Short mmCIF file of C-alpha atoms and ligand atoms in Angstrom, two decimals:
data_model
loop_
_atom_site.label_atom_id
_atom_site.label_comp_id
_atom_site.label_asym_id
_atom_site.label_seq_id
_atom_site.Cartn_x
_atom_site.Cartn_y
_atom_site.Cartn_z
CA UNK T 1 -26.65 31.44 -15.89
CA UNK T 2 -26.92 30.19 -12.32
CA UNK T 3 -23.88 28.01 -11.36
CA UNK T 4 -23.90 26.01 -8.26
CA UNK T 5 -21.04 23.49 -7.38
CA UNK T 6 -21.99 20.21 -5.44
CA UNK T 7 -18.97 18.42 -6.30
CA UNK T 8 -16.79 18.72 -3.03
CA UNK T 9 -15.74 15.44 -3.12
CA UNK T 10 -14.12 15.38 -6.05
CA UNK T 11 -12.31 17.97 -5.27
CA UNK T 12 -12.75 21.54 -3.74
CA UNK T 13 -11.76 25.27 -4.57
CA UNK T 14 -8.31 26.24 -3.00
CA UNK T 15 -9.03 29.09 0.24
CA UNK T 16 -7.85 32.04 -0.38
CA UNK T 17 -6.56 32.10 3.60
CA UNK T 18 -4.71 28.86 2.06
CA UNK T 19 -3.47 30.70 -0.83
CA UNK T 20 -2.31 33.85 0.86
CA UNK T 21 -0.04 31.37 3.18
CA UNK T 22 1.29 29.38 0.18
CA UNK T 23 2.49 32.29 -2.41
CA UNK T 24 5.83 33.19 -0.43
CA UNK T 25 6.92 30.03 -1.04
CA UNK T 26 6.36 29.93 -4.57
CA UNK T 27 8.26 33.87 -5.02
CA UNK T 28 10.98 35.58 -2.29
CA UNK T 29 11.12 31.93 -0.24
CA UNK T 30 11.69 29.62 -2.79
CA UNK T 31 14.64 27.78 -1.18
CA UNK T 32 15.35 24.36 -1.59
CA UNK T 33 14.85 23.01 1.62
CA UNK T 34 17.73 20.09 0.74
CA UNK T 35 20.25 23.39 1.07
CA UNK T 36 22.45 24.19 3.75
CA UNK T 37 22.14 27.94 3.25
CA UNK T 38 19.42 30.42 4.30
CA UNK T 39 17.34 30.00 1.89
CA UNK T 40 17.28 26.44 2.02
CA UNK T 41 16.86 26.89 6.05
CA UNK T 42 13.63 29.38 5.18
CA UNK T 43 12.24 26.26 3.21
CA UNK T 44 13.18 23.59 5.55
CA UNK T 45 11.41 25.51 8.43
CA UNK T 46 8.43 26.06 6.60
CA UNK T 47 8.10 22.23 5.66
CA UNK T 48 8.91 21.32 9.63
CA UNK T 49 6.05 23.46 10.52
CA UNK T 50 3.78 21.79 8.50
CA UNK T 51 4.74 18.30 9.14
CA UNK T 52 4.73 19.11 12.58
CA UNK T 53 1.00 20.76 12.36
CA UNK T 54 -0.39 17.63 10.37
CA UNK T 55 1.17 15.18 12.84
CA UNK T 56 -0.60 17.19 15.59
CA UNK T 57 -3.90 16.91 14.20
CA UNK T 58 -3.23 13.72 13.80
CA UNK T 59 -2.10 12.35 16.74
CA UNK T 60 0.84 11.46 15.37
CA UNK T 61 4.81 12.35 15.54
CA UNK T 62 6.07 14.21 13.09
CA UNK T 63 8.62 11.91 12.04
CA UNK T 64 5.68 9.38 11.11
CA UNK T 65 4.08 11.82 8.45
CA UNK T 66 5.42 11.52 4.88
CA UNK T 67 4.48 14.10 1.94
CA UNK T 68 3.86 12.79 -1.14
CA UNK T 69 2.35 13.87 -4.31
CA UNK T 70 -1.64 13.07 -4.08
CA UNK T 71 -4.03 10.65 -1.92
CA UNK T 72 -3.46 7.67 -5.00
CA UNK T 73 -0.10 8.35 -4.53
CA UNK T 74 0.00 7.57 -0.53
CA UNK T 75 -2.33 4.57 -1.27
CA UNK T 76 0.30 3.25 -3.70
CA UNK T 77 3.16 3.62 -1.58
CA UNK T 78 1.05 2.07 1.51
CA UNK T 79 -0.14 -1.13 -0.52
CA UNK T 80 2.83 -1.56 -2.31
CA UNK T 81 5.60 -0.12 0.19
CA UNK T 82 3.91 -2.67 2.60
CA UNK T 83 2.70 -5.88 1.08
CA UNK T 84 5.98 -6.30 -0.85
CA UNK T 85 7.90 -5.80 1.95
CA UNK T 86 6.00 -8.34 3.70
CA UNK T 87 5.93 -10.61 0.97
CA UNK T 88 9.96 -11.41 1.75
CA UNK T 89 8.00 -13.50 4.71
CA UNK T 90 6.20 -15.31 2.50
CA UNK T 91 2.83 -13.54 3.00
CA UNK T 92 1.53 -12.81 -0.03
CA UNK T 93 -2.67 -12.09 0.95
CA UNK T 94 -3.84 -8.62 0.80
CA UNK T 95 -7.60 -8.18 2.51
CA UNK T 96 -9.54 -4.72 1.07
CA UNK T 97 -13.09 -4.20 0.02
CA UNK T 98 -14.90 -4.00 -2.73
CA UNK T 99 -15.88 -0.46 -2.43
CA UNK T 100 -12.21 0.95 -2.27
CA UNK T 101 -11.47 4.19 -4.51
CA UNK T 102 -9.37 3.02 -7.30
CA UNK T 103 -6.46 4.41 -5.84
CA UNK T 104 -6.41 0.61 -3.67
CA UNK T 105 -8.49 -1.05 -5.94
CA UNK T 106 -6.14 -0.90 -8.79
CA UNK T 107 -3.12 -0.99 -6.67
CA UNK T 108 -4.21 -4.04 -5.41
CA UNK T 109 -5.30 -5.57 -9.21
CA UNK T 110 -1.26 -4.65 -10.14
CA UNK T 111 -0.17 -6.50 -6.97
CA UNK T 112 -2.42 -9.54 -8.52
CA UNK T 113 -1.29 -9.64 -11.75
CA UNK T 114 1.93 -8.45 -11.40
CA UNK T 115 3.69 -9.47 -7.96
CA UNK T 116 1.42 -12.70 -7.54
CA UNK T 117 -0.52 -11.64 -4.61
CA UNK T 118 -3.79 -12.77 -4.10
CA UNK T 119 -6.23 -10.35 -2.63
CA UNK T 120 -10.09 -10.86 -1.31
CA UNK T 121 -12.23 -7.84 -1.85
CA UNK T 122 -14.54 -8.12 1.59
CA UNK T 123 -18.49 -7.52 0.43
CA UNK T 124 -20.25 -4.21 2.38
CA UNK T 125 -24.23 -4.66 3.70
CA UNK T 126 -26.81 -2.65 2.07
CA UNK T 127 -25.16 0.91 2.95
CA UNK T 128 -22.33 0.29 2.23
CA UNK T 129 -20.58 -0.57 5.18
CA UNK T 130 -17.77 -3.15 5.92
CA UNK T 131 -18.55 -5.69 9.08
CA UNK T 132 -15.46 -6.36 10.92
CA UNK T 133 -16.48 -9.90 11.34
CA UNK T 134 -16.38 -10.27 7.41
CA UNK T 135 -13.07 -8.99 7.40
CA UNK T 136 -12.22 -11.29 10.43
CA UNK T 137 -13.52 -14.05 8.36
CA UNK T 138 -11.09 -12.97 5.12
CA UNK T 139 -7.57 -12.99 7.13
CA UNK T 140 -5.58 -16.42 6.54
CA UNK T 141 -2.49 -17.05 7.84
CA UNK T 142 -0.95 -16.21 4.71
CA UNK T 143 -2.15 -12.24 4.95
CA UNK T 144 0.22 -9.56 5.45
CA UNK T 145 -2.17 -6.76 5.40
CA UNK T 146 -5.50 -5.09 5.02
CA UNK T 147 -6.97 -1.96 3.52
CA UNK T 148 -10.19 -0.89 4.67
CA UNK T 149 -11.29 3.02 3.75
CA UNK T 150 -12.25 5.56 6.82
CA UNK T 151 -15.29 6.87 5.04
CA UNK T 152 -16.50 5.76 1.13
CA UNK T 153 -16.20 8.83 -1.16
CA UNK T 154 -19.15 8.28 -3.48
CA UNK T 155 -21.93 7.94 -0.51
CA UNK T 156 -19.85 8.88 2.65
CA UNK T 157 -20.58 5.80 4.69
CA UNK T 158 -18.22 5.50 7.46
CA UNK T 159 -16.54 2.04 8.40
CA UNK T 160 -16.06 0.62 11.95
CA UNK T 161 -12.22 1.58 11.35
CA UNK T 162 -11.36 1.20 15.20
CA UNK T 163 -12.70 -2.55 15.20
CA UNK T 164 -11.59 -4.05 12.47
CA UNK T 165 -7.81 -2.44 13.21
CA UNK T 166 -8.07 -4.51 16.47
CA UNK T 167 -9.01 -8.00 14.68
CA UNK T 168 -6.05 -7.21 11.99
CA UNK T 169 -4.08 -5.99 14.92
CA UNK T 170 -4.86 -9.41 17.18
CA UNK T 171 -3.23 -11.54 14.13
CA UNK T 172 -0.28 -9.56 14.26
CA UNK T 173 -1.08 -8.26 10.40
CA UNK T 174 -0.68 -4.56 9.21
CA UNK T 175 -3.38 -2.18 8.84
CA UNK T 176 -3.76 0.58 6.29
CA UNK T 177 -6.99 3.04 5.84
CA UNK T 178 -7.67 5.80 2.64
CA UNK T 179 -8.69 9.16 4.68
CA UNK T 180 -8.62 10.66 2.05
CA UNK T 181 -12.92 11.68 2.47
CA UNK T 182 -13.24 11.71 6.01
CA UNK T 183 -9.71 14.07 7.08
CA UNK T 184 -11.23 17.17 8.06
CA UNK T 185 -14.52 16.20 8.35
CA UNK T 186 -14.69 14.02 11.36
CA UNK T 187 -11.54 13.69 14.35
CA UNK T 188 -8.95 11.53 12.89
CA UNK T 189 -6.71 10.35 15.59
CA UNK T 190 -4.12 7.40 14.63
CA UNK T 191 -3.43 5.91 17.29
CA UNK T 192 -7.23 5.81 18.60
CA UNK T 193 -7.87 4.23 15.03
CA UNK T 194 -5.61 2.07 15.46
CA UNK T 195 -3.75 2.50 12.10
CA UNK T 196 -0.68 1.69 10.50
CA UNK T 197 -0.59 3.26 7.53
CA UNK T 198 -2.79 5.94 6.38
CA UNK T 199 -4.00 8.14 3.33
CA UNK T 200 -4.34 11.96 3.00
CA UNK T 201 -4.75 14.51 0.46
CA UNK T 202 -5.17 18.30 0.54
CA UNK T 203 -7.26 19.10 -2.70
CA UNK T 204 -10.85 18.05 -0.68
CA UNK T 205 -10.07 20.23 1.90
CA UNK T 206 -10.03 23.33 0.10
CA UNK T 207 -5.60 22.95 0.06
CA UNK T 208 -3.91 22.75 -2.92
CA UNK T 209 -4.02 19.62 -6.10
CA UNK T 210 -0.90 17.70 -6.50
CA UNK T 211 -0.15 17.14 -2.20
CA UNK T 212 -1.18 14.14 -0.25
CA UNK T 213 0.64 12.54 2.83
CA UNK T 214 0.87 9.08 4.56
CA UNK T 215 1.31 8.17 7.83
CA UNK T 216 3.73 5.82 8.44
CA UNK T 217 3.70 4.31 12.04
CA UNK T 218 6.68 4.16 13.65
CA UNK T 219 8.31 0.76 13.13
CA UNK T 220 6.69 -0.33 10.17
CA UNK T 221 9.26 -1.07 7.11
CA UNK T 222 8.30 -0.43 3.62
CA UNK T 223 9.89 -0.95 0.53
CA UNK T 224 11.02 2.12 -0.95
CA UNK T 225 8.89 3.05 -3.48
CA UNK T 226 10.38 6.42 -4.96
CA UNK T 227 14.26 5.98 -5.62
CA UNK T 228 16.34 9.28 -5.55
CA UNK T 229 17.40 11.61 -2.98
CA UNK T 230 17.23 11.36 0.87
CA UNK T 231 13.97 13.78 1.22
CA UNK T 232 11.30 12.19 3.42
CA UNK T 233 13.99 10.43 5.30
CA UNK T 234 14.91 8.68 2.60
CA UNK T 235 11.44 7.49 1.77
CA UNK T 236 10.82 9.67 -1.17
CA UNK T 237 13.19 11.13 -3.10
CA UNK T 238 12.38 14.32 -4.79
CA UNK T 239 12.99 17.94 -4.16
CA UNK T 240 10.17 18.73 -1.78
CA UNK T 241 6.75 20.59 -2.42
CA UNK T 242 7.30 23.36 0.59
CA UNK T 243 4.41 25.84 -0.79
CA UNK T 244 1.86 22.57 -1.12
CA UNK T 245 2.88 21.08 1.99
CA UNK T 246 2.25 25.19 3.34
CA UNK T 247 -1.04 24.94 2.18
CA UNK T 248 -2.12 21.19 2.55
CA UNK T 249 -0.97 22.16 6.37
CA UNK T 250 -3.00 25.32 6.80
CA UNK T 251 -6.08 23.93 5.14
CA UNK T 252 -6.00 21.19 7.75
CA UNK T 253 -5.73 23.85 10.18
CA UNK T 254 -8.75 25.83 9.09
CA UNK T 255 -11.02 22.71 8.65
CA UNK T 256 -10.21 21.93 11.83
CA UNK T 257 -11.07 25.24 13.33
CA UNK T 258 -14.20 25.16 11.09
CA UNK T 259 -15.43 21.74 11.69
CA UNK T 260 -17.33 22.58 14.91
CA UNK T 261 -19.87 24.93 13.00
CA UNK T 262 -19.33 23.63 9.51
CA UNK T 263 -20.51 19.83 10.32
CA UNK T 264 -23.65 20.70 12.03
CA UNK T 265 -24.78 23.00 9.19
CA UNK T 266 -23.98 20.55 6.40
CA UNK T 267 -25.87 17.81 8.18
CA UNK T 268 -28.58 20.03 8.02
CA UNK T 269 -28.26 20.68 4.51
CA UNK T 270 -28.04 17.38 4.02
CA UNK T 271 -31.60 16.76 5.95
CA UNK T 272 -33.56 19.73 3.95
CA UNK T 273 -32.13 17.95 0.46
CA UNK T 274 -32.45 14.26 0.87
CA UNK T 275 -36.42 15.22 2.28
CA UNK T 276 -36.79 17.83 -0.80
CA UNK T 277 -35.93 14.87 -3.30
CA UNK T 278 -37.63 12.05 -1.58
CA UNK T 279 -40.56 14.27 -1.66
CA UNK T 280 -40.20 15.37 -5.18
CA UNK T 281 -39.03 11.54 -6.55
CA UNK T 282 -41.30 8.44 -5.35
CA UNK T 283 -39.29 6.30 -7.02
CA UNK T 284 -35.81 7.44 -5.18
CA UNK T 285 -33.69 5.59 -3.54
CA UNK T 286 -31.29 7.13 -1.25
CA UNK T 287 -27.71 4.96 -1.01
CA UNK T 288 -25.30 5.13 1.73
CA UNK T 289 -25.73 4.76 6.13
CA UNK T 290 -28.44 6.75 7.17
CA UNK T 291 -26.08 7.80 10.30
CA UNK T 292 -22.71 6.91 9.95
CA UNK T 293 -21.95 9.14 6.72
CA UNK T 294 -19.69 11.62 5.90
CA UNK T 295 -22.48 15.33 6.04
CA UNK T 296 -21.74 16.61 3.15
CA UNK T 297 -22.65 13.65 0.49
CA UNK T 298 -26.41 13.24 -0.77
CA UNK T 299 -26.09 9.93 -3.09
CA UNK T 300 -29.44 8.72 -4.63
CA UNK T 301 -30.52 6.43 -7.26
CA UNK T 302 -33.97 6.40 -9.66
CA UNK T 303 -35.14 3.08 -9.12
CA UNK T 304 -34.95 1.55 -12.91
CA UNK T 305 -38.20 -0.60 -11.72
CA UNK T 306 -40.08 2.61 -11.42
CA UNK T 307 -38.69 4.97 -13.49
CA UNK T 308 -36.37 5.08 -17.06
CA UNK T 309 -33.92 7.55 -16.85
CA UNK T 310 -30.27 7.47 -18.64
CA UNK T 311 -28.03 8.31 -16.14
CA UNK T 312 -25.55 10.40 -18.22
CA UNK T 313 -28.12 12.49 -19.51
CA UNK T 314 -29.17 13.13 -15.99
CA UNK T 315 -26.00 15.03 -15.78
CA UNK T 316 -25.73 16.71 -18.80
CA UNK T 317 -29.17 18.39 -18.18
CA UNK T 318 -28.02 19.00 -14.83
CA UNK T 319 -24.61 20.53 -16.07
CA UNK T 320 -27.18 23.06 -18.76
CA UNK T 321 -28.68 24.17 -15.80
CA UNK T 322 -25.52 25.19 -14.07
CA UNK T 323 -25.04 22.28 -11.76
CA UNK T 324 -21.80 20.31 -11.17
CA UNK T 325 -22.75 17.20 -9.45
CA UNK T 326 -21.41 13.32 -10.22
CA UNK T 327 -22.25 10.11 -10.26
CA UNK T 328 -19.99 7.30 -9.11
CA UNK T 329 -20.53 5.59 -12.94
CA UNK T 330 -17.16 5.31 -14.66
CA UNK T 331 -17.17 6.09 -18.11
CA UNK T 332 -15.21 2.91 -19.96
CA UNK T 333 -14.49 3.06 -23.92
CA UNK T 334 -17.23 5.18 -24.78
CA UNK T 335 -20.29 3.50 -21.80
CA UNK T 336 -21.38 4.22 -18.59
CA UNK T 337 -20.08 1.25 -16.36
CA UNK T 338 -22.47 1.34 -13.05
CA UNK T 339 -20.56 2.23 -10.12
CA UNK T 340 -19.22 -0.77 -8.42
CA UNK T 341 -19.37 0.51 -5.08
CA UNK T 342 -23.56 0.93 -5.67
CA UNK T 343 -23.22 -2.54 -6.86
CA UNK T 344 -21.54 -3.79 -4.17
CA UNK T 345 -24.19 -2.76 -1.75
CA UNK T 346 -26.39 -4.73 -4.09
CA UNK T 347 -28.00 -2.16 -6.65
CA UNK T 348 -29.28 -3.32 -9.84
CA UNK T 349 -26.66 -2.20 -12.51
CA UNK T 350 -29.33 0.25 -14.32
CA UNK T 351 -30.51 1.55 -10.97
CA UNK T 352 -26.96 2.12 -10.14
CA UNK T 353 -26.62 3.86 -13.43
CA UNK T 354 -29.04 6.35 -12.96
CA UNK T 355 -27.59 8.39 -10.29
CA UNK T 356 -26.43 11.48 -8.94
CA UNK T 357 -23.67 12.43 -5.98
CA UNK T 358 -24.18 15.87 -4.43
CA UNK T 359 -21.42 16.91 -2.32
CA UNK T 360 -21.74 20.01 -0.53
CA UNK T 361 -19.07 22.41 0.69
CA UNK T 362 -18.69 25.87 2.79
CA UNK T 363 -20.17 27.93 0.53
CA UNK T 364 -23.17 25.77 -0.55
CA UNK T 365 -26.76 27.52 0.47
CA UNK T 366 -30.29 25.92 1.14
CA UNK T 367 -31.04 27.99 -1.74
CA UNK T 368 -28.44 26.37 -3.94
CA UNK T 369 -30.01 23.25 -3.07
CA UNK T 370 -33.72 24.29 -3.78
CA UNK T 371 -32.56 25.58 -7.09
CA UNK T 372 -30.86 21.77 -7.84
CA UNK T 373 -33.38 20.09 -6.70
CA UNK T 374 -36.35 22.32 -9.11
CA UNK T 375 -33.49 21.77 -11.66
CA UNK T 376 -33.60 18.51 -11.10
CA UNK T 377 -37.78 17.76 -11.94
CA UNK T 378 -37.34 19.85 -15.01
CA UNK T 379 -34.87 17.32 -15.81
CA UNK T 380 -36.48 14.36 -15.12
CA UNK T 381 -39.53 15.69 -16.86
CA UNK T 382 -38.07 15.67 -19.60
CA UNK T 383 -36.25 12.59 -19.57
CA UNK T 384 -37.71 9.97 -17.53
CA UNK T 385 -40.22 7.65 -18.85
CA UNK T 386 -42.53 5.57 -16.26
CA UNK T 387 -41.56 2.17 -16.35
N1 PLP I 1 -9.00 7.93 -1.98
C1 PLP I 1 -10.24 8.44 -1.93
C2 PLP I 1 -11.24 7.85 -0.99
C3 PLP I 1 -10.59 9.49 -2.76
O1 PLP I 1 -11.84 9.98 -2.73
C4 PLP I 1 -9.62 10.03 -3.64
C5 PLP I 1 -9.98 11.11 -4.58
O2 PLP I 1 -11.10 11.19 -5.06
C6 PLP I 1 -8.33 9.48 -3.63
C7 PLP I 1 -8.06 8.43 -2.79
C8 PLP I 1 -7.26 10.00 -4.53
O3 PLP I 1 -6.78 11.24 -4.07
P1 PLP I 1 -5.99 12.20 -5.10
O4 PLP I 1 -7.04 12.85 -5.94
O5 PLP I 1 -5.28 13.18 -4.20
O6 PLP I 1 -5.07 11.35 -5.87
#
């Protein structure tokens, strides 16, 4: 049977390029890079290297980039390193949005219920995007800091990151932003973001699972948040990754040397299949910004006015037919919740339940997509009922 993968955002196949530069560091250079010795100097090197190269692409030092163990992980230790460090002022507001992964979202519900913070969840428009004047609107004088994600990981809208750092920035509050979507994809420069904090993680850039990074500004105190040894200056204890931060490193590299051709022919891609479904679909409904979007994600709903369709059999059919795609529904004791980023941007919770997230990657074809979408009015065929 036909298999075609359209799940790059949830995560994407390691390179073998990336692979090929990790493996001595799993075998014949497996020092510890805490050691004094040789070997330990081998491993230190290796990790320098790839701090260094991060904090490059980046625009950042390399003293300001911290490895940690995945994206949720970097979120954590942002929104918790920061806003209970802050709270010894007596600032205990957190500002995010309500279309955070759950990485902040949940971070954010602990800080609630567990520190005694209280934290406003900004609304998006339509698409999905957050208005800096909304966010403007939730600082109080009590806030210590804000979250707002780069780019939304089940429809790729992009936020206005650069503006709303300057209002957070112009109260003299901290500002962190999840790249975890958009590194890679589109430039990421820190300082021209204007960020304090921010989230990274190799695994959707074809690197390795189990790596992410933060930056960490220079100047801004955290609480520690992993209590051990002195790697990470100190900031995380733990022996350190060196092969993962090889290969989180080098697939930055490559996606960086492949973005100029990649980008153009995913947004492409992305043209020929949103037109292909909204010609095969009348009741469709495509969600995220029609420009500012991350290329690579096609998110669409079946309008439950129109058209009947359970959502979770949408995928299983799909799946029989050899296609991995997603939709942003969380599956909760045993039911489909909607997704609440779709229902943030205002969706109707079946609506919202009946769709599907393609994410492309480098090796997806207009063919692949052709096949999905024929896939896809077998499918619906099958299943749908006319309301
Ligand atoms: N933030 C966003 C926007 C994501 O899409 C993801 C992963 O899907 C994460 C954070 C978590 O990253 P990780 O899988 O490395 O924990």
């Amino acid at each position: 049977m036909r298999s075609v993968y359209l799940d790059h955002t949830a995560t994407t196949p390691l390179d073998p390029i990336v692979e090929e530069a990790m493996r001595p560091y799993f075998t014949e250079k497996f020092g510890n890079a805490s050691s004094v010795h040789h070997y330990g100097q081998e491993a230190r090197a290796a990790l320098d290297r790839s701090r260094d190269a991060l904090a490059a692409m980046l625009g950042a030092r390399p003293g300001e980039i911290f490895f940690v163990g995945s994206g949720t992980e970097a979120d954590n230790y942002a929104l918790k390193g920061a806003a209970l460090h802050i709270a010894k002022t007596g600032k205990r507001h957190i500002v995010t949005t309500a279309v955070e992964h759950h990485a902040v979202l949940e971070t954010c519900s602990y800080l609630a219920e567990q520190e005694g913070f209280s934290v406003t969840r900004v609304p998006v428009d339509r698409d999905g995007r957050v208005a800096p004047e909304d966010v403007l609107d939730a600082l109080r004088p009590e806030t210590g800091m804000v979250s707002v994600m780069h780019a939304n990981n089940e429809v790729g809208t992009i936020n206005p990151i650069r503006a709303i750092a300057e209002i957070v920035h112009a109260q003299g509050m901290l500002f962190h932003t999840d790249a975890v979507q958009s590194f890679g994809k589109i430039p990421i420069d820190v300082r021209d973001l204007g960020a304090d904090l921010l989230s990274l993680s190799a695994h959707k850039i074809y690197g390795p699972k189990g790596i992410g990074a933060l930056f960490i500004r220079k100047g801004v105190a955290l609480e520690k948040f992993m209590h051990g040894g002195a790697q990470e200056r100190g900031r995380r204890g733990g022996t350190e990754n060196v092969p993962l931060a090889v290969g989180f490193a080098e697939a930055a590299r490559l996606s960086l040397e492949r973005r100029g051709a990649e980008q153009p022919r995913l947004l492409s891609l992305k043209a020929h299949l949103t037109g292909r479904l909204c010609g095969a679909f009348p009741e469709l409904l495509v969600n995220g910004h029609p420009e500012e979007a991350l290329a690579h994600i096609v998110n669409i709903s079946f309008d439950a006015r129109k058209l009947s369709i359970d959502g979770e059999a949408l995928l299983f059919g799909l799946d029989l037919a050899g296609i991995a795609v997603t939709s942003g529904s969380a599956c909760t004791s045993g039911s489909m919740e909607p997704s609440h980023v779709l229902l943030a941007m205002g969706r109707e919770p079946a609506t919202a339940k009946a769709t599907i997230r393609f994410s492309m990657g480098n090796s997806t074809t207009l063919d692949d997509l052709d096949y999905a979408v024929a896939s896809l009015a077998e499918v619906v065929r099958r299943i749908g009922r006319p309301v």
